[in-house]
PDB file of N, CA and C in Angstrom:
ATOM      1  N   MET A 677     121.803  76.099   1.566  1.00  0.00           N
ATOM      2  CA  MET A 677     123.110  76.665   1.869  1.00  0.00           C
ATOM      3  C   MET A 677     124.104  76.404   0.736  1.00  0.00           C
ATOM      4  N   LYS A 678     124.063  75.173   0.181  1.00  0.00           N
ATOM      5  CA  LYS A 678     125.004  74.859  -0.894  1.00  0.00           C
ATOM      6  C   LYS A 678     124.693  75.660  -2.160  1.00  0.00           C
ATOM      7  N   SER A 679     123.404  75.856  -2.440  1.00  0.00           N
ATOM      8  CA  SER A 679     123.047  76.612  -3.642  1.00  0.00           C
ATOM      9  C   SER A 679     123.490  78.071  -3.508  1.00  0.00           C
ATOM     10  N   TYR A 680     123.455  78.610  -2.291  1.00  0.00           N
ATOM     11  CA  TYR A 680     123.923  79.978  -2.062  1.00  0.00           C
ATOM     12  C   TYR A 680     125.414  80.080  -2.344  1.00  0.00           C
ATOM     13  N   ARG A 681     126.175  79.101  -1.828  1.00  0.00           N
ATOM     14  CA  ARG A 681     127.624  79.104  -2.080  1.00  0.00           C
ATOM     15  C   ARG A 681     127.922  78.967  -3.570  1.00  0.00           C
ATOM     16  N   ARG A 682     127.196  78.072  -4.214  1.00  0.00           N
ATOM     17  CA  ARG A 682     127.423  77.852  -5.641  1.00  0.00           C
ATOM     18  C   ARG A 682     127.095  79.124  -6.433  1.00  0.00           C
ATOM     19  N   ALA A 683     126.000  79.773  -6.087  1.00  0.00           N
ATOM     20  CA  ALA A 683     125.616  81.008  -6.777  1.00  0.00           C
ATOM     21  C   ALA A 683     126.640  82.106  -6.524  1.00  0.00           C
ATOM     22  N   ARG A 684     127.104  82.203  -5.303  1.00  0.00           N
ATOM     23  CA  ARG A 684     128.104  83.216  -4.973  1.00  0.00           C
ATOM     24  C   ARG A 684     129.406  82.949  -5.715  1.00  0.00           C
ATOM     25  N   LEU A 685     129.829  81.684  -5.738  1.00  0.00           N
ATOM     26  CA  LEU A 685     131.050  81.312  -6.447  1.00  0.00           C
ATOM     27  C   LEU A 685     130.903  81.590  -7.944  1.00  0.00           C
ATOM     28  N   SER A 686     129.755  81.262  -8.499  1.00  0.00           N
ATOM     29  CA  SER A 686     129.513  81.527  -9.924  1.00  0.00           C
ATOM     30  C   SER A 686     129.566  83.031 -10.206  1.00  0.00           C
ATOM     31  N   GLY A 687     129.000  83.815  -9.303  1.00  0.00           N
ATOM     32  CA  GLY A 687     129.040  85.269  -9.465  1.00  0.00           C
ATOM     33  C   GLY A 687     130.450  85.807  -9.421  1.00  0.00           C
ATOM     34  N   ILE A 688     131.247  85.293  -8.486  1.00  0.00           N
ATOM     35  CA  ILE A 688     132.644  85.734  -8.373  1.00  0.00           C
ATOM     36  C   ILE A 688     133.422  85.358  -9.628  1.00  0.00           C
ATOM     37  N   ILE A 689     133.213  84.136 -10.113  1.00  0.00           N
ATOM     38  CA  ILE A 689     133.906  83.694 -11.330  1.00  0.00           C
ATOM     39  C   ILE A 689     133.475  84.553 -12.527  1.00  0.00           C
ATOM     40  N   PHE A 690     132.174  84.836 -12.629  1.00  0.00           N
ATOM     41  CA  PHE A 690     131.664  85.663 -13.726  1.00  0.00           C
ATOM     42  C   PHE A 690     132.296  87.051 -13.705  1.00  0.00           C
ATOM     43  N   ILE A 691     132.334  87.656 -12.528  1.00  0.00           N
ATOM     44  CA  ILE A 691     132.926  88.992 -12.408  1.00  0.00           C
ATOM     45  C   ILE A 691     134.422  88.945 -12.724  1.00  0.00           C
ATOM     46  N   GLY A 692     135.099  87.877 -12.307  1.00  0.00           N
ATOM     47  CA  GLY A 692     136.519  87.722 -12.630  1.00  0.00           C
ATOM     48  C   GLY A 692     136.756  87.685 -14.127  1.00  0.00           C
ATOM     49  N   PHE A 693     135.955  86.877 -14.840  1.00  0.00           N
ATOM     50  CA  PHE A 693     136.098  86.814 -16.297  1.00  0.00           C
ATOM     51  C   PHE A 693     135.743  88.148 -16.954  1.00  0.00           C
ATOM     52  N   LEU A 694     134.745  88.815 -16.414  1.00  0.00           N
ATOM     53  CA  LEU A 694     134.365  90.122 -16.939  1.00  0.00           C
ATOM     54  C   LEU A 694     135.516  91.120 -16.801  1.00  0.00           C
ATOM     55  N   VAL A 695     136.150  91.136 -15.640  1.00  0.00           N
ATOM     56  CA  VAL A 695     137.286  92.042 -15.417  1.00  0.00           C
ATOM     57  C   VAL A 695     138.439  91.691 -16.345  1.00  0.00           C
ATOM     58  N   LEU A 696     138.732  90.391 -16.497  1.00  0.00           N
ATOM     59  CA  LEU A 696     139.808  89.987 -17.408  1.00  0.00           C
ATOM     60  C   LEU A 696     139.496  90.389 -18.853  1.00  0.00           C
ATOM     61  N   GLY A 697     138.251  90.232 -19.260  1.00  0.00           N
ATOM     62  CA  GLY A 697     137.857  90.616 -20.613  1.00  0.00           C
ATOM     63  C   GLY A 697     138.000  92.109 -20.839  1.00  0.00           C
ATOM     64  N   LEU A 698     137.562  92.901 -19.875  1.00  0.00           N
ATOM     65  CA  LEU A 698     137.695  94.356 -20.003  1.00  0.00           C
ATOM     66  C   LEU A 698     139.156  94.776 -20.022  1.00  0.00           C
ATOM     67  N   HIS A 699     139.970  94.095 -19.225  1.00  0.00           N
ATOM     68  CA  HIS A 699     141.402  94.405 -19.208  1.00  0.00           C
ATOM     69  C   HIS A 699     142.029  94.104 -20.571  1.00  0.00           C
ATOM     70  N   ALA A 700     141.649  92.979 -21.176  1.00  0.00           N
ATOM     71  CA  ALA A 700     142.191  92.615 -22.490  1.00  0.00           C
ATOM     72  C   ALA A 700     141.769  93.628 -23.552  1.00  0.00           C
ATOM     73  N   VAL A 701     140.517  94.065 -23.514  1.00  0.00           N
ATOM     74  CA  VAL A 701     140.039  95.059 -24.482  1.00  0.00           C
ATOM     75  C   VAL A 701     140.787  96.375 -24.298  1.00  0.00           C
ATOM     76  N   ASP A 702     141.002  96.784 -23.048  1.00  0.00           N
ATOM     77  CA  ASP A 702     141.723  98.023 -22.760  1.00  0.00           C
ATOM     78  C   ASP A 702     143.162  97.937 -23.265  1.00  0.00           C
ATOM     79  N   ALA A 703     143.810  96.786 -23.033  1.00  0.00           N
ATOM     80  CA  ALA A 703     145.193  96.621 -23.492  1.00  0.00           C
ATOM     81  C   ALA A 703     145.265  96.676 -25.014  1.00  0.00           C
ATOM     82  N   GLN A 704     144.298  96.062 -25.685  1.00  0.00           N
ATOM     83  CA  GLN A 704     144.282  96.090 -27.151  1.00  0.00           C
ATOM     84  C   GLN A 704     144.064  97.516 -27.658  1.00  0.00           C
ATOM     85  N   GLN A 705     143.194  98.258 -26.997  1.00  0.00           N
ATOM     86  CA  GLN A 705     142.935  99.646 -27.394  1.00  0.00           C
ATOM     87  C   GLN A 705     144.188 100.499 -27.217  1.00  0.00           C
ATOM     88  N   ARG A 706     144.902 100.288 -26.113  1.00  0.00           N
ATOM     89  CA  ARG A 706     146.141 101.047 -25.894  1.00  0.00           C
ATOM     90  C   ARG A 706     147.167 100.736 -26.964  1.00  0.00           C
ATOM     91  N   GLN A 707     147.284  99.447 -27.332  1.00  0.00           N
ATOM     92  CA  GLN A 707     148.239  99.065 -28.364  1.00  0.00           C
ATOM     93  C   GLN A 707     147.847  99.710 -29.697  1.00  0.00           C
ATOM     94  N   SER A 708     146.561  99.728 -29.994  1.00  0.00           N
ATOM     95  CA  SER A 708     146.078 100.347 -31.225  1.00  0.00           C
ATOM     96  C   SER A 708     146.385 101.848 -31.226  1.00  0.00           C
ATOM     97  N   ASP A 709     146.143 102.512 -30.097  1.00  0.00           N
ATOM     98  CA  ASP A 709     146.447 103.941 -29.992  1.00  0.00           C
ATOM     99  C   ASP A 709     147.934 104.195 -30.160  1.00  0.00           C
ATOM    100  N   SER A 710     148.756 103.315 -29.584  1.00  0.00           N
ATOM    101  CA  SER A 710     150.207 103.462 -29.687  1.00  0.00           C
ATOM    102  C   SER A 710     150.660 103.327 -31.139  1.00  0.00           C
ATOM    103  N   MET A 711     150.112 102.340 -31.840  1.00  0.00           N
ATOM    104  CA  MET A 711     150.483 102.154 -33.245  1.00  0.00           C
ATOM    105  C   MET A 711     150.036 103.356 -34.081  1.00  0.00           C
ATOM    106  N   ARG A 712     148.840 103.877 -33.791  1.00  0.00           N
ATOM    107  CA  ARG A 712     148.335 105.042 -34.521  1.00  0.00           C
ATOM    108  C   ARG A 712     149.233 106.253 -34.280  1.00  0.00           C
ATOM    109  N   LEU A 713     149.676 106.429 -33.039  1.00  0.00           N
ATOM    110  CA  LEU A 713     150.554 107.549 -32.711  1.00  0.00           C
ATOM    111  C   LEU A 713     151.902 107.407 -33.409  1.00  0.00           C
ATOM    112  N   LYS A 714     152.465 106.198 -33.423  1.00  0.00           N
ATOM    113  CA  LYS A 714     153.741 105.978 -34.112  1.00  0.00           C
ATOM    114  C   LYS A 714     153.618 106.287 -35.596  1.00  0.00           C
ATOM    115  N   GLN A 715     152.520 105.848 -36.221  1.00  0.00           N
ATOM    116  CA  GLN A 715     152.313 106.111 -37.645  1.00  0.00           C
ATOM    117  C   GLN A 715     152.174 107.609 -37.901  1.00  0.00           C
ATOM    118  N   TYR A 716     151.438 108.300 -37.021  1.00  0.00           N
ATOM    119  CA  TYR A 716     151.269 109.749 -37.166  1.00  0.00           C
ATOM    120  C   TYR A 716     152.619 110.455 -37.074  1.00  0.00           C
ATOM    121  N   LEU A 717     153.433 110.073 -36.080  1.00  0.00           N
ATOM    122  CA  LEU A 717     154.733 110.723 -35.915  1.00  0.00           C
ATOM    123  C   LEU A 717     155.654 110.433 -37.093  1.00  0.00           C
ATOM    124  N   ARG A 718     155.599 109.206 -37.624  1.00  0.00           N
ATOM    125  CA  ARG A 718     156.418 108.860 -38.782  1.00  0.00           C
ATOM    126  C   ARG A 718     155.994 109.706 -39.986  1.00  0.00           C
ATOM    127  N   ASN A 719     154.683 109.818 -40.219  1.00  0.00           N
ATOM    128  CA  ASN A 719     154.196 110.627 -41.340  1.00  0.00           C
ATOM    129  C   ASN A 719     154.546 112.097 -41.155  1.00  0.00           C
ATOM    130  N   LYS A 720     154.467 112.591 -39.927  1.00  0.00           N
ATOM    131  CA  LYS A 720     154.804 113.984 -39.651  1.00  0.00           C
ATOM    132  C   LYS A 720     156.285 114.236 -39.906  1.00  0.00           C
ATOM    133  N   GLN A 721     157.132 113.287 -39.520  1.00  0.00           N
ATOM    134  CA  GLN A 721     158.569 113.435 -39.746  1.00  0.00           C
ATOM    135  C   GLN A 721     158.862 113.480 -41.250  1.00  0.00           C
ATOM    136  N   ILE A 722     158.207 112.621 -42.018  1.00  0.00           N
ATOM    137  CA  ILE A 722     158.401 112.613 -43.470  1.00  0.00           C
ATOM    138  C   ILE A 722     157.928 113.936 -44.070  1.00  0.00           C
ATOM    139  N   ALA A 723     156.760 114.402 -43.632  1.00  0.00           N
ATOM    140  CA  ALA A 723     156.230 115.669 -44.151  1.00  0.00           C
ATOM    141  C   ALA A 723     157.147 116.836 -43.789  1.00  0.00           C
ATOM    142  N   ASP A 724     157.681 116.829 -42.572  1.00  0.00           N
ATOM    143  CA  ASP A 724     158.596 117.897 -42.163  1.00  0.00           C
ATOM    144  C   ASP A 724     159.875 117.875 -42.992  1.00  0.00           C
ATOM    145  N   SER A 725     160.403 116.679 -43.289  1.00  0.00           N
ATOM    146  CA  SER A 725     161.627 116.613 -44.082  1.00  0.00           C
ATOM    147  C   SER A 725     161.369 117.077 -45.517  1.00  0.00           C
ATOM    148  N   ILE A 726     160.198 116.755 -46.068  1.00  0.00           N
ATOM    149  CA  ILE A 726     159.856 117.231 -47.413  1.00  0.00           C
ATOM    150  C   ILE A 726     159.733 118.754 -47.412  1.00  0.00           C
ATOM    151  N   GLU A 727     159.082 119.291 -46.394  1.00  0.00           N
ATOM    152  CA  GLU A 727     158.924 120.746 -46.282  1.00  0.00           C
ATOM    153  C   GLU A 727     160.288 121.429 -46.150  1.00  0.00           C
ATOM    154  N   GLN A 728     161.186 120.822 -45.387  1.00  0.00           N
ATOM    155  CA  GLN A 728     162.527 121.382 -45.220  1.00  0.00           C
ATOM    156  C   GLN A 728     163.285 121.356 -46.545  1.00  0.00           C
ATOM    157  N   ALA A 729     163.154 120.266 -47.293  1.00  0.00           N
ATOM    158  CA  ALA A 729     163.824 120.174 -48.595  1.00  0.00           C
ATOM    159  C   ALA A 729     163.286 121.241 -49.550  1.00  0.00           C
ATOM    160  N   ARG A 730     161.978 121.467 -49.524  1.00  0.00           N
ATOM    161  CA  ARG A 730     161.403 122.524 -50.373  1.00  0.00           C
ATOM    162  C   ARG A 730     161.928 123.896 -49.975  1.00  0.00           C
ATOM    163  N   ALA A 731     162.017 124.123 -48.668  1.00  0.00           N
ATOM    164  CA  ALA A 731     162.521 125.416 -48.193  1.00  0.00           C
ATOM    165  C   ALA A 731     163.979 125.606 -48.610  1.00  0.00           C
ATOM    166  N   ASP A 732     164.784 124.558 -48.493  1.00  0.00           N
ATOM    167  CA  ASP A 732     166.192 124.647 -48.893  1.00  0.00           C
ATOM    168  C   ASP A 732     166.311 124.905 -50.396  1.00  0.00           C
ATOM    169  N   LYS A 733     165.476 124.238 -51.178  1.00  0.00           N
ATOM    170  CA  LYS A 733     165.503 124.429 -52.628  1.00  0.00           C
ATOM    171  C   LYS A 733     165.103 125.864 -52.976  1.00  0.00           C
ATOM    172  N   PHE A 734     164.090 126.383 -52.290  1.00  0.00           N
ATOM    173  CA  PHE A 734     163.648 127.753 -52.535  1.00  0.00           C
ATOM    174  C   PHE A 734     164.745 128.740 -52.163  1.00  0.00           C
ATOM    175  N   LYS A 735     165.430 128.489 -51.021  1.00  0.00           N
ATOM    176  CA  LYS A 735     166.526 129.377 -50.606  1.00  0.00           C
ATOM    177  C   LYS A 735     167.648 129.352 -51.632  1.00  0.00           C
ATOM    178  N   ALA A 736     167.964 128.156 -52.136  1.00  0.00           N
ATOM    179  CA  ALA A 736     169.031 128.041 -53.132  1.00  0.00           C
ATOM    180  C   ALA A 736     168.626 128.765 -54.415  1.00  0.00           C
ATOM    181  N   TYR A 737     167.358 128.708 -54.772  1.00  0.00           N
ATOM    182  CA  TYR A 737     166.885 129.366 -55.982  1.00  0.00           C
ATOM    183  C   TYR A 737     166.933 130.883 -55.828  1.00  0.00           C
ATOM    184  N   LYS A 738     166.584 131.370 -54.645  1.00  0.00           N
ATOM    185  CA  LYS A 738     166.563 132.812 -54.408  1.00  0.00           C
ATOM    186  C   LYS A 738     167.952 133.383 -54.108  1.00  0.00           C
ATOM    187  N   SER A 739     168.913 132.518 -53.876  1.00  0.00           N
ATOM    188  CA  SER A 739     170.246 132.968 -53.490  1.00  0.00           C
ATOM    189  C   SER A 739     170.908 133.731 -54.640  1.00  0.00           C
ATOM    190  N   PRO A 740     171.529 134.865 -54.344  1.00  0.00           N
ATOM    191  CA  PRO A 740     172.182 135.625 -55.423  1.00  0.00           C
ATOM    192  C   PRO A 740     173.471 134.959 -55.913  1.00  0.00           C
ATOM    193  N   THR A 741     173.985 134.013 -55.169  1.00  0.00           N
ATOM    194  CA  THR A 741     175.258 133.385 -55.553  1.00  0.00           C
ATOM    195  C   THR A 741     175.040 132.013 -56.163  1.00  0.00           C
ATOM    196  N   ARG A 742     173.869 131.781 -56.734  1.00  0.00           N
ATOM    197  CA  ARG A 742     173.640 130.455 -57.310  1.00  0.00           C
ATOM    198  C   ARG A 742     174.534 130.272 -58.529  1.00  0.00           C
ATOM    199  N   MET A 743     174.790 129.018 -58.843  1.00  0.00           N
ATOM    200  CA  MET A 743     175.810 128.713 -59.841  1.00  0.00           C
ATOM    201  C   MET A 743     175.249 128.559 -61.253  1.00  0.00           C
ATOM    202  N   TRP A 744     173.942 128.500 -61.446  1.00  0.00           N
ATOM    203  CA  TRP A 744     173.437 128.258 -62.794  1.00  0.00           C
ATOM    204  C   TRP A 744     172.791 129.468 -63.403  1.00  0.00           C
TER     205      TRP A 744
END
């Protein structure tokens, strides 16, 4: 009877640690995905601002009222 309780308790503890480990891995993966998304959005914002500056420069060049 005692060995059954001990085995059951060991199984419960093992499953508890397994769940905690999986939760930690999932949380780390979410944080990694979040950082990747932030970096992507930052790079996209920079690329969009560069593209806008090029478009503005092209418009100024094509403008008939340019000063040079």
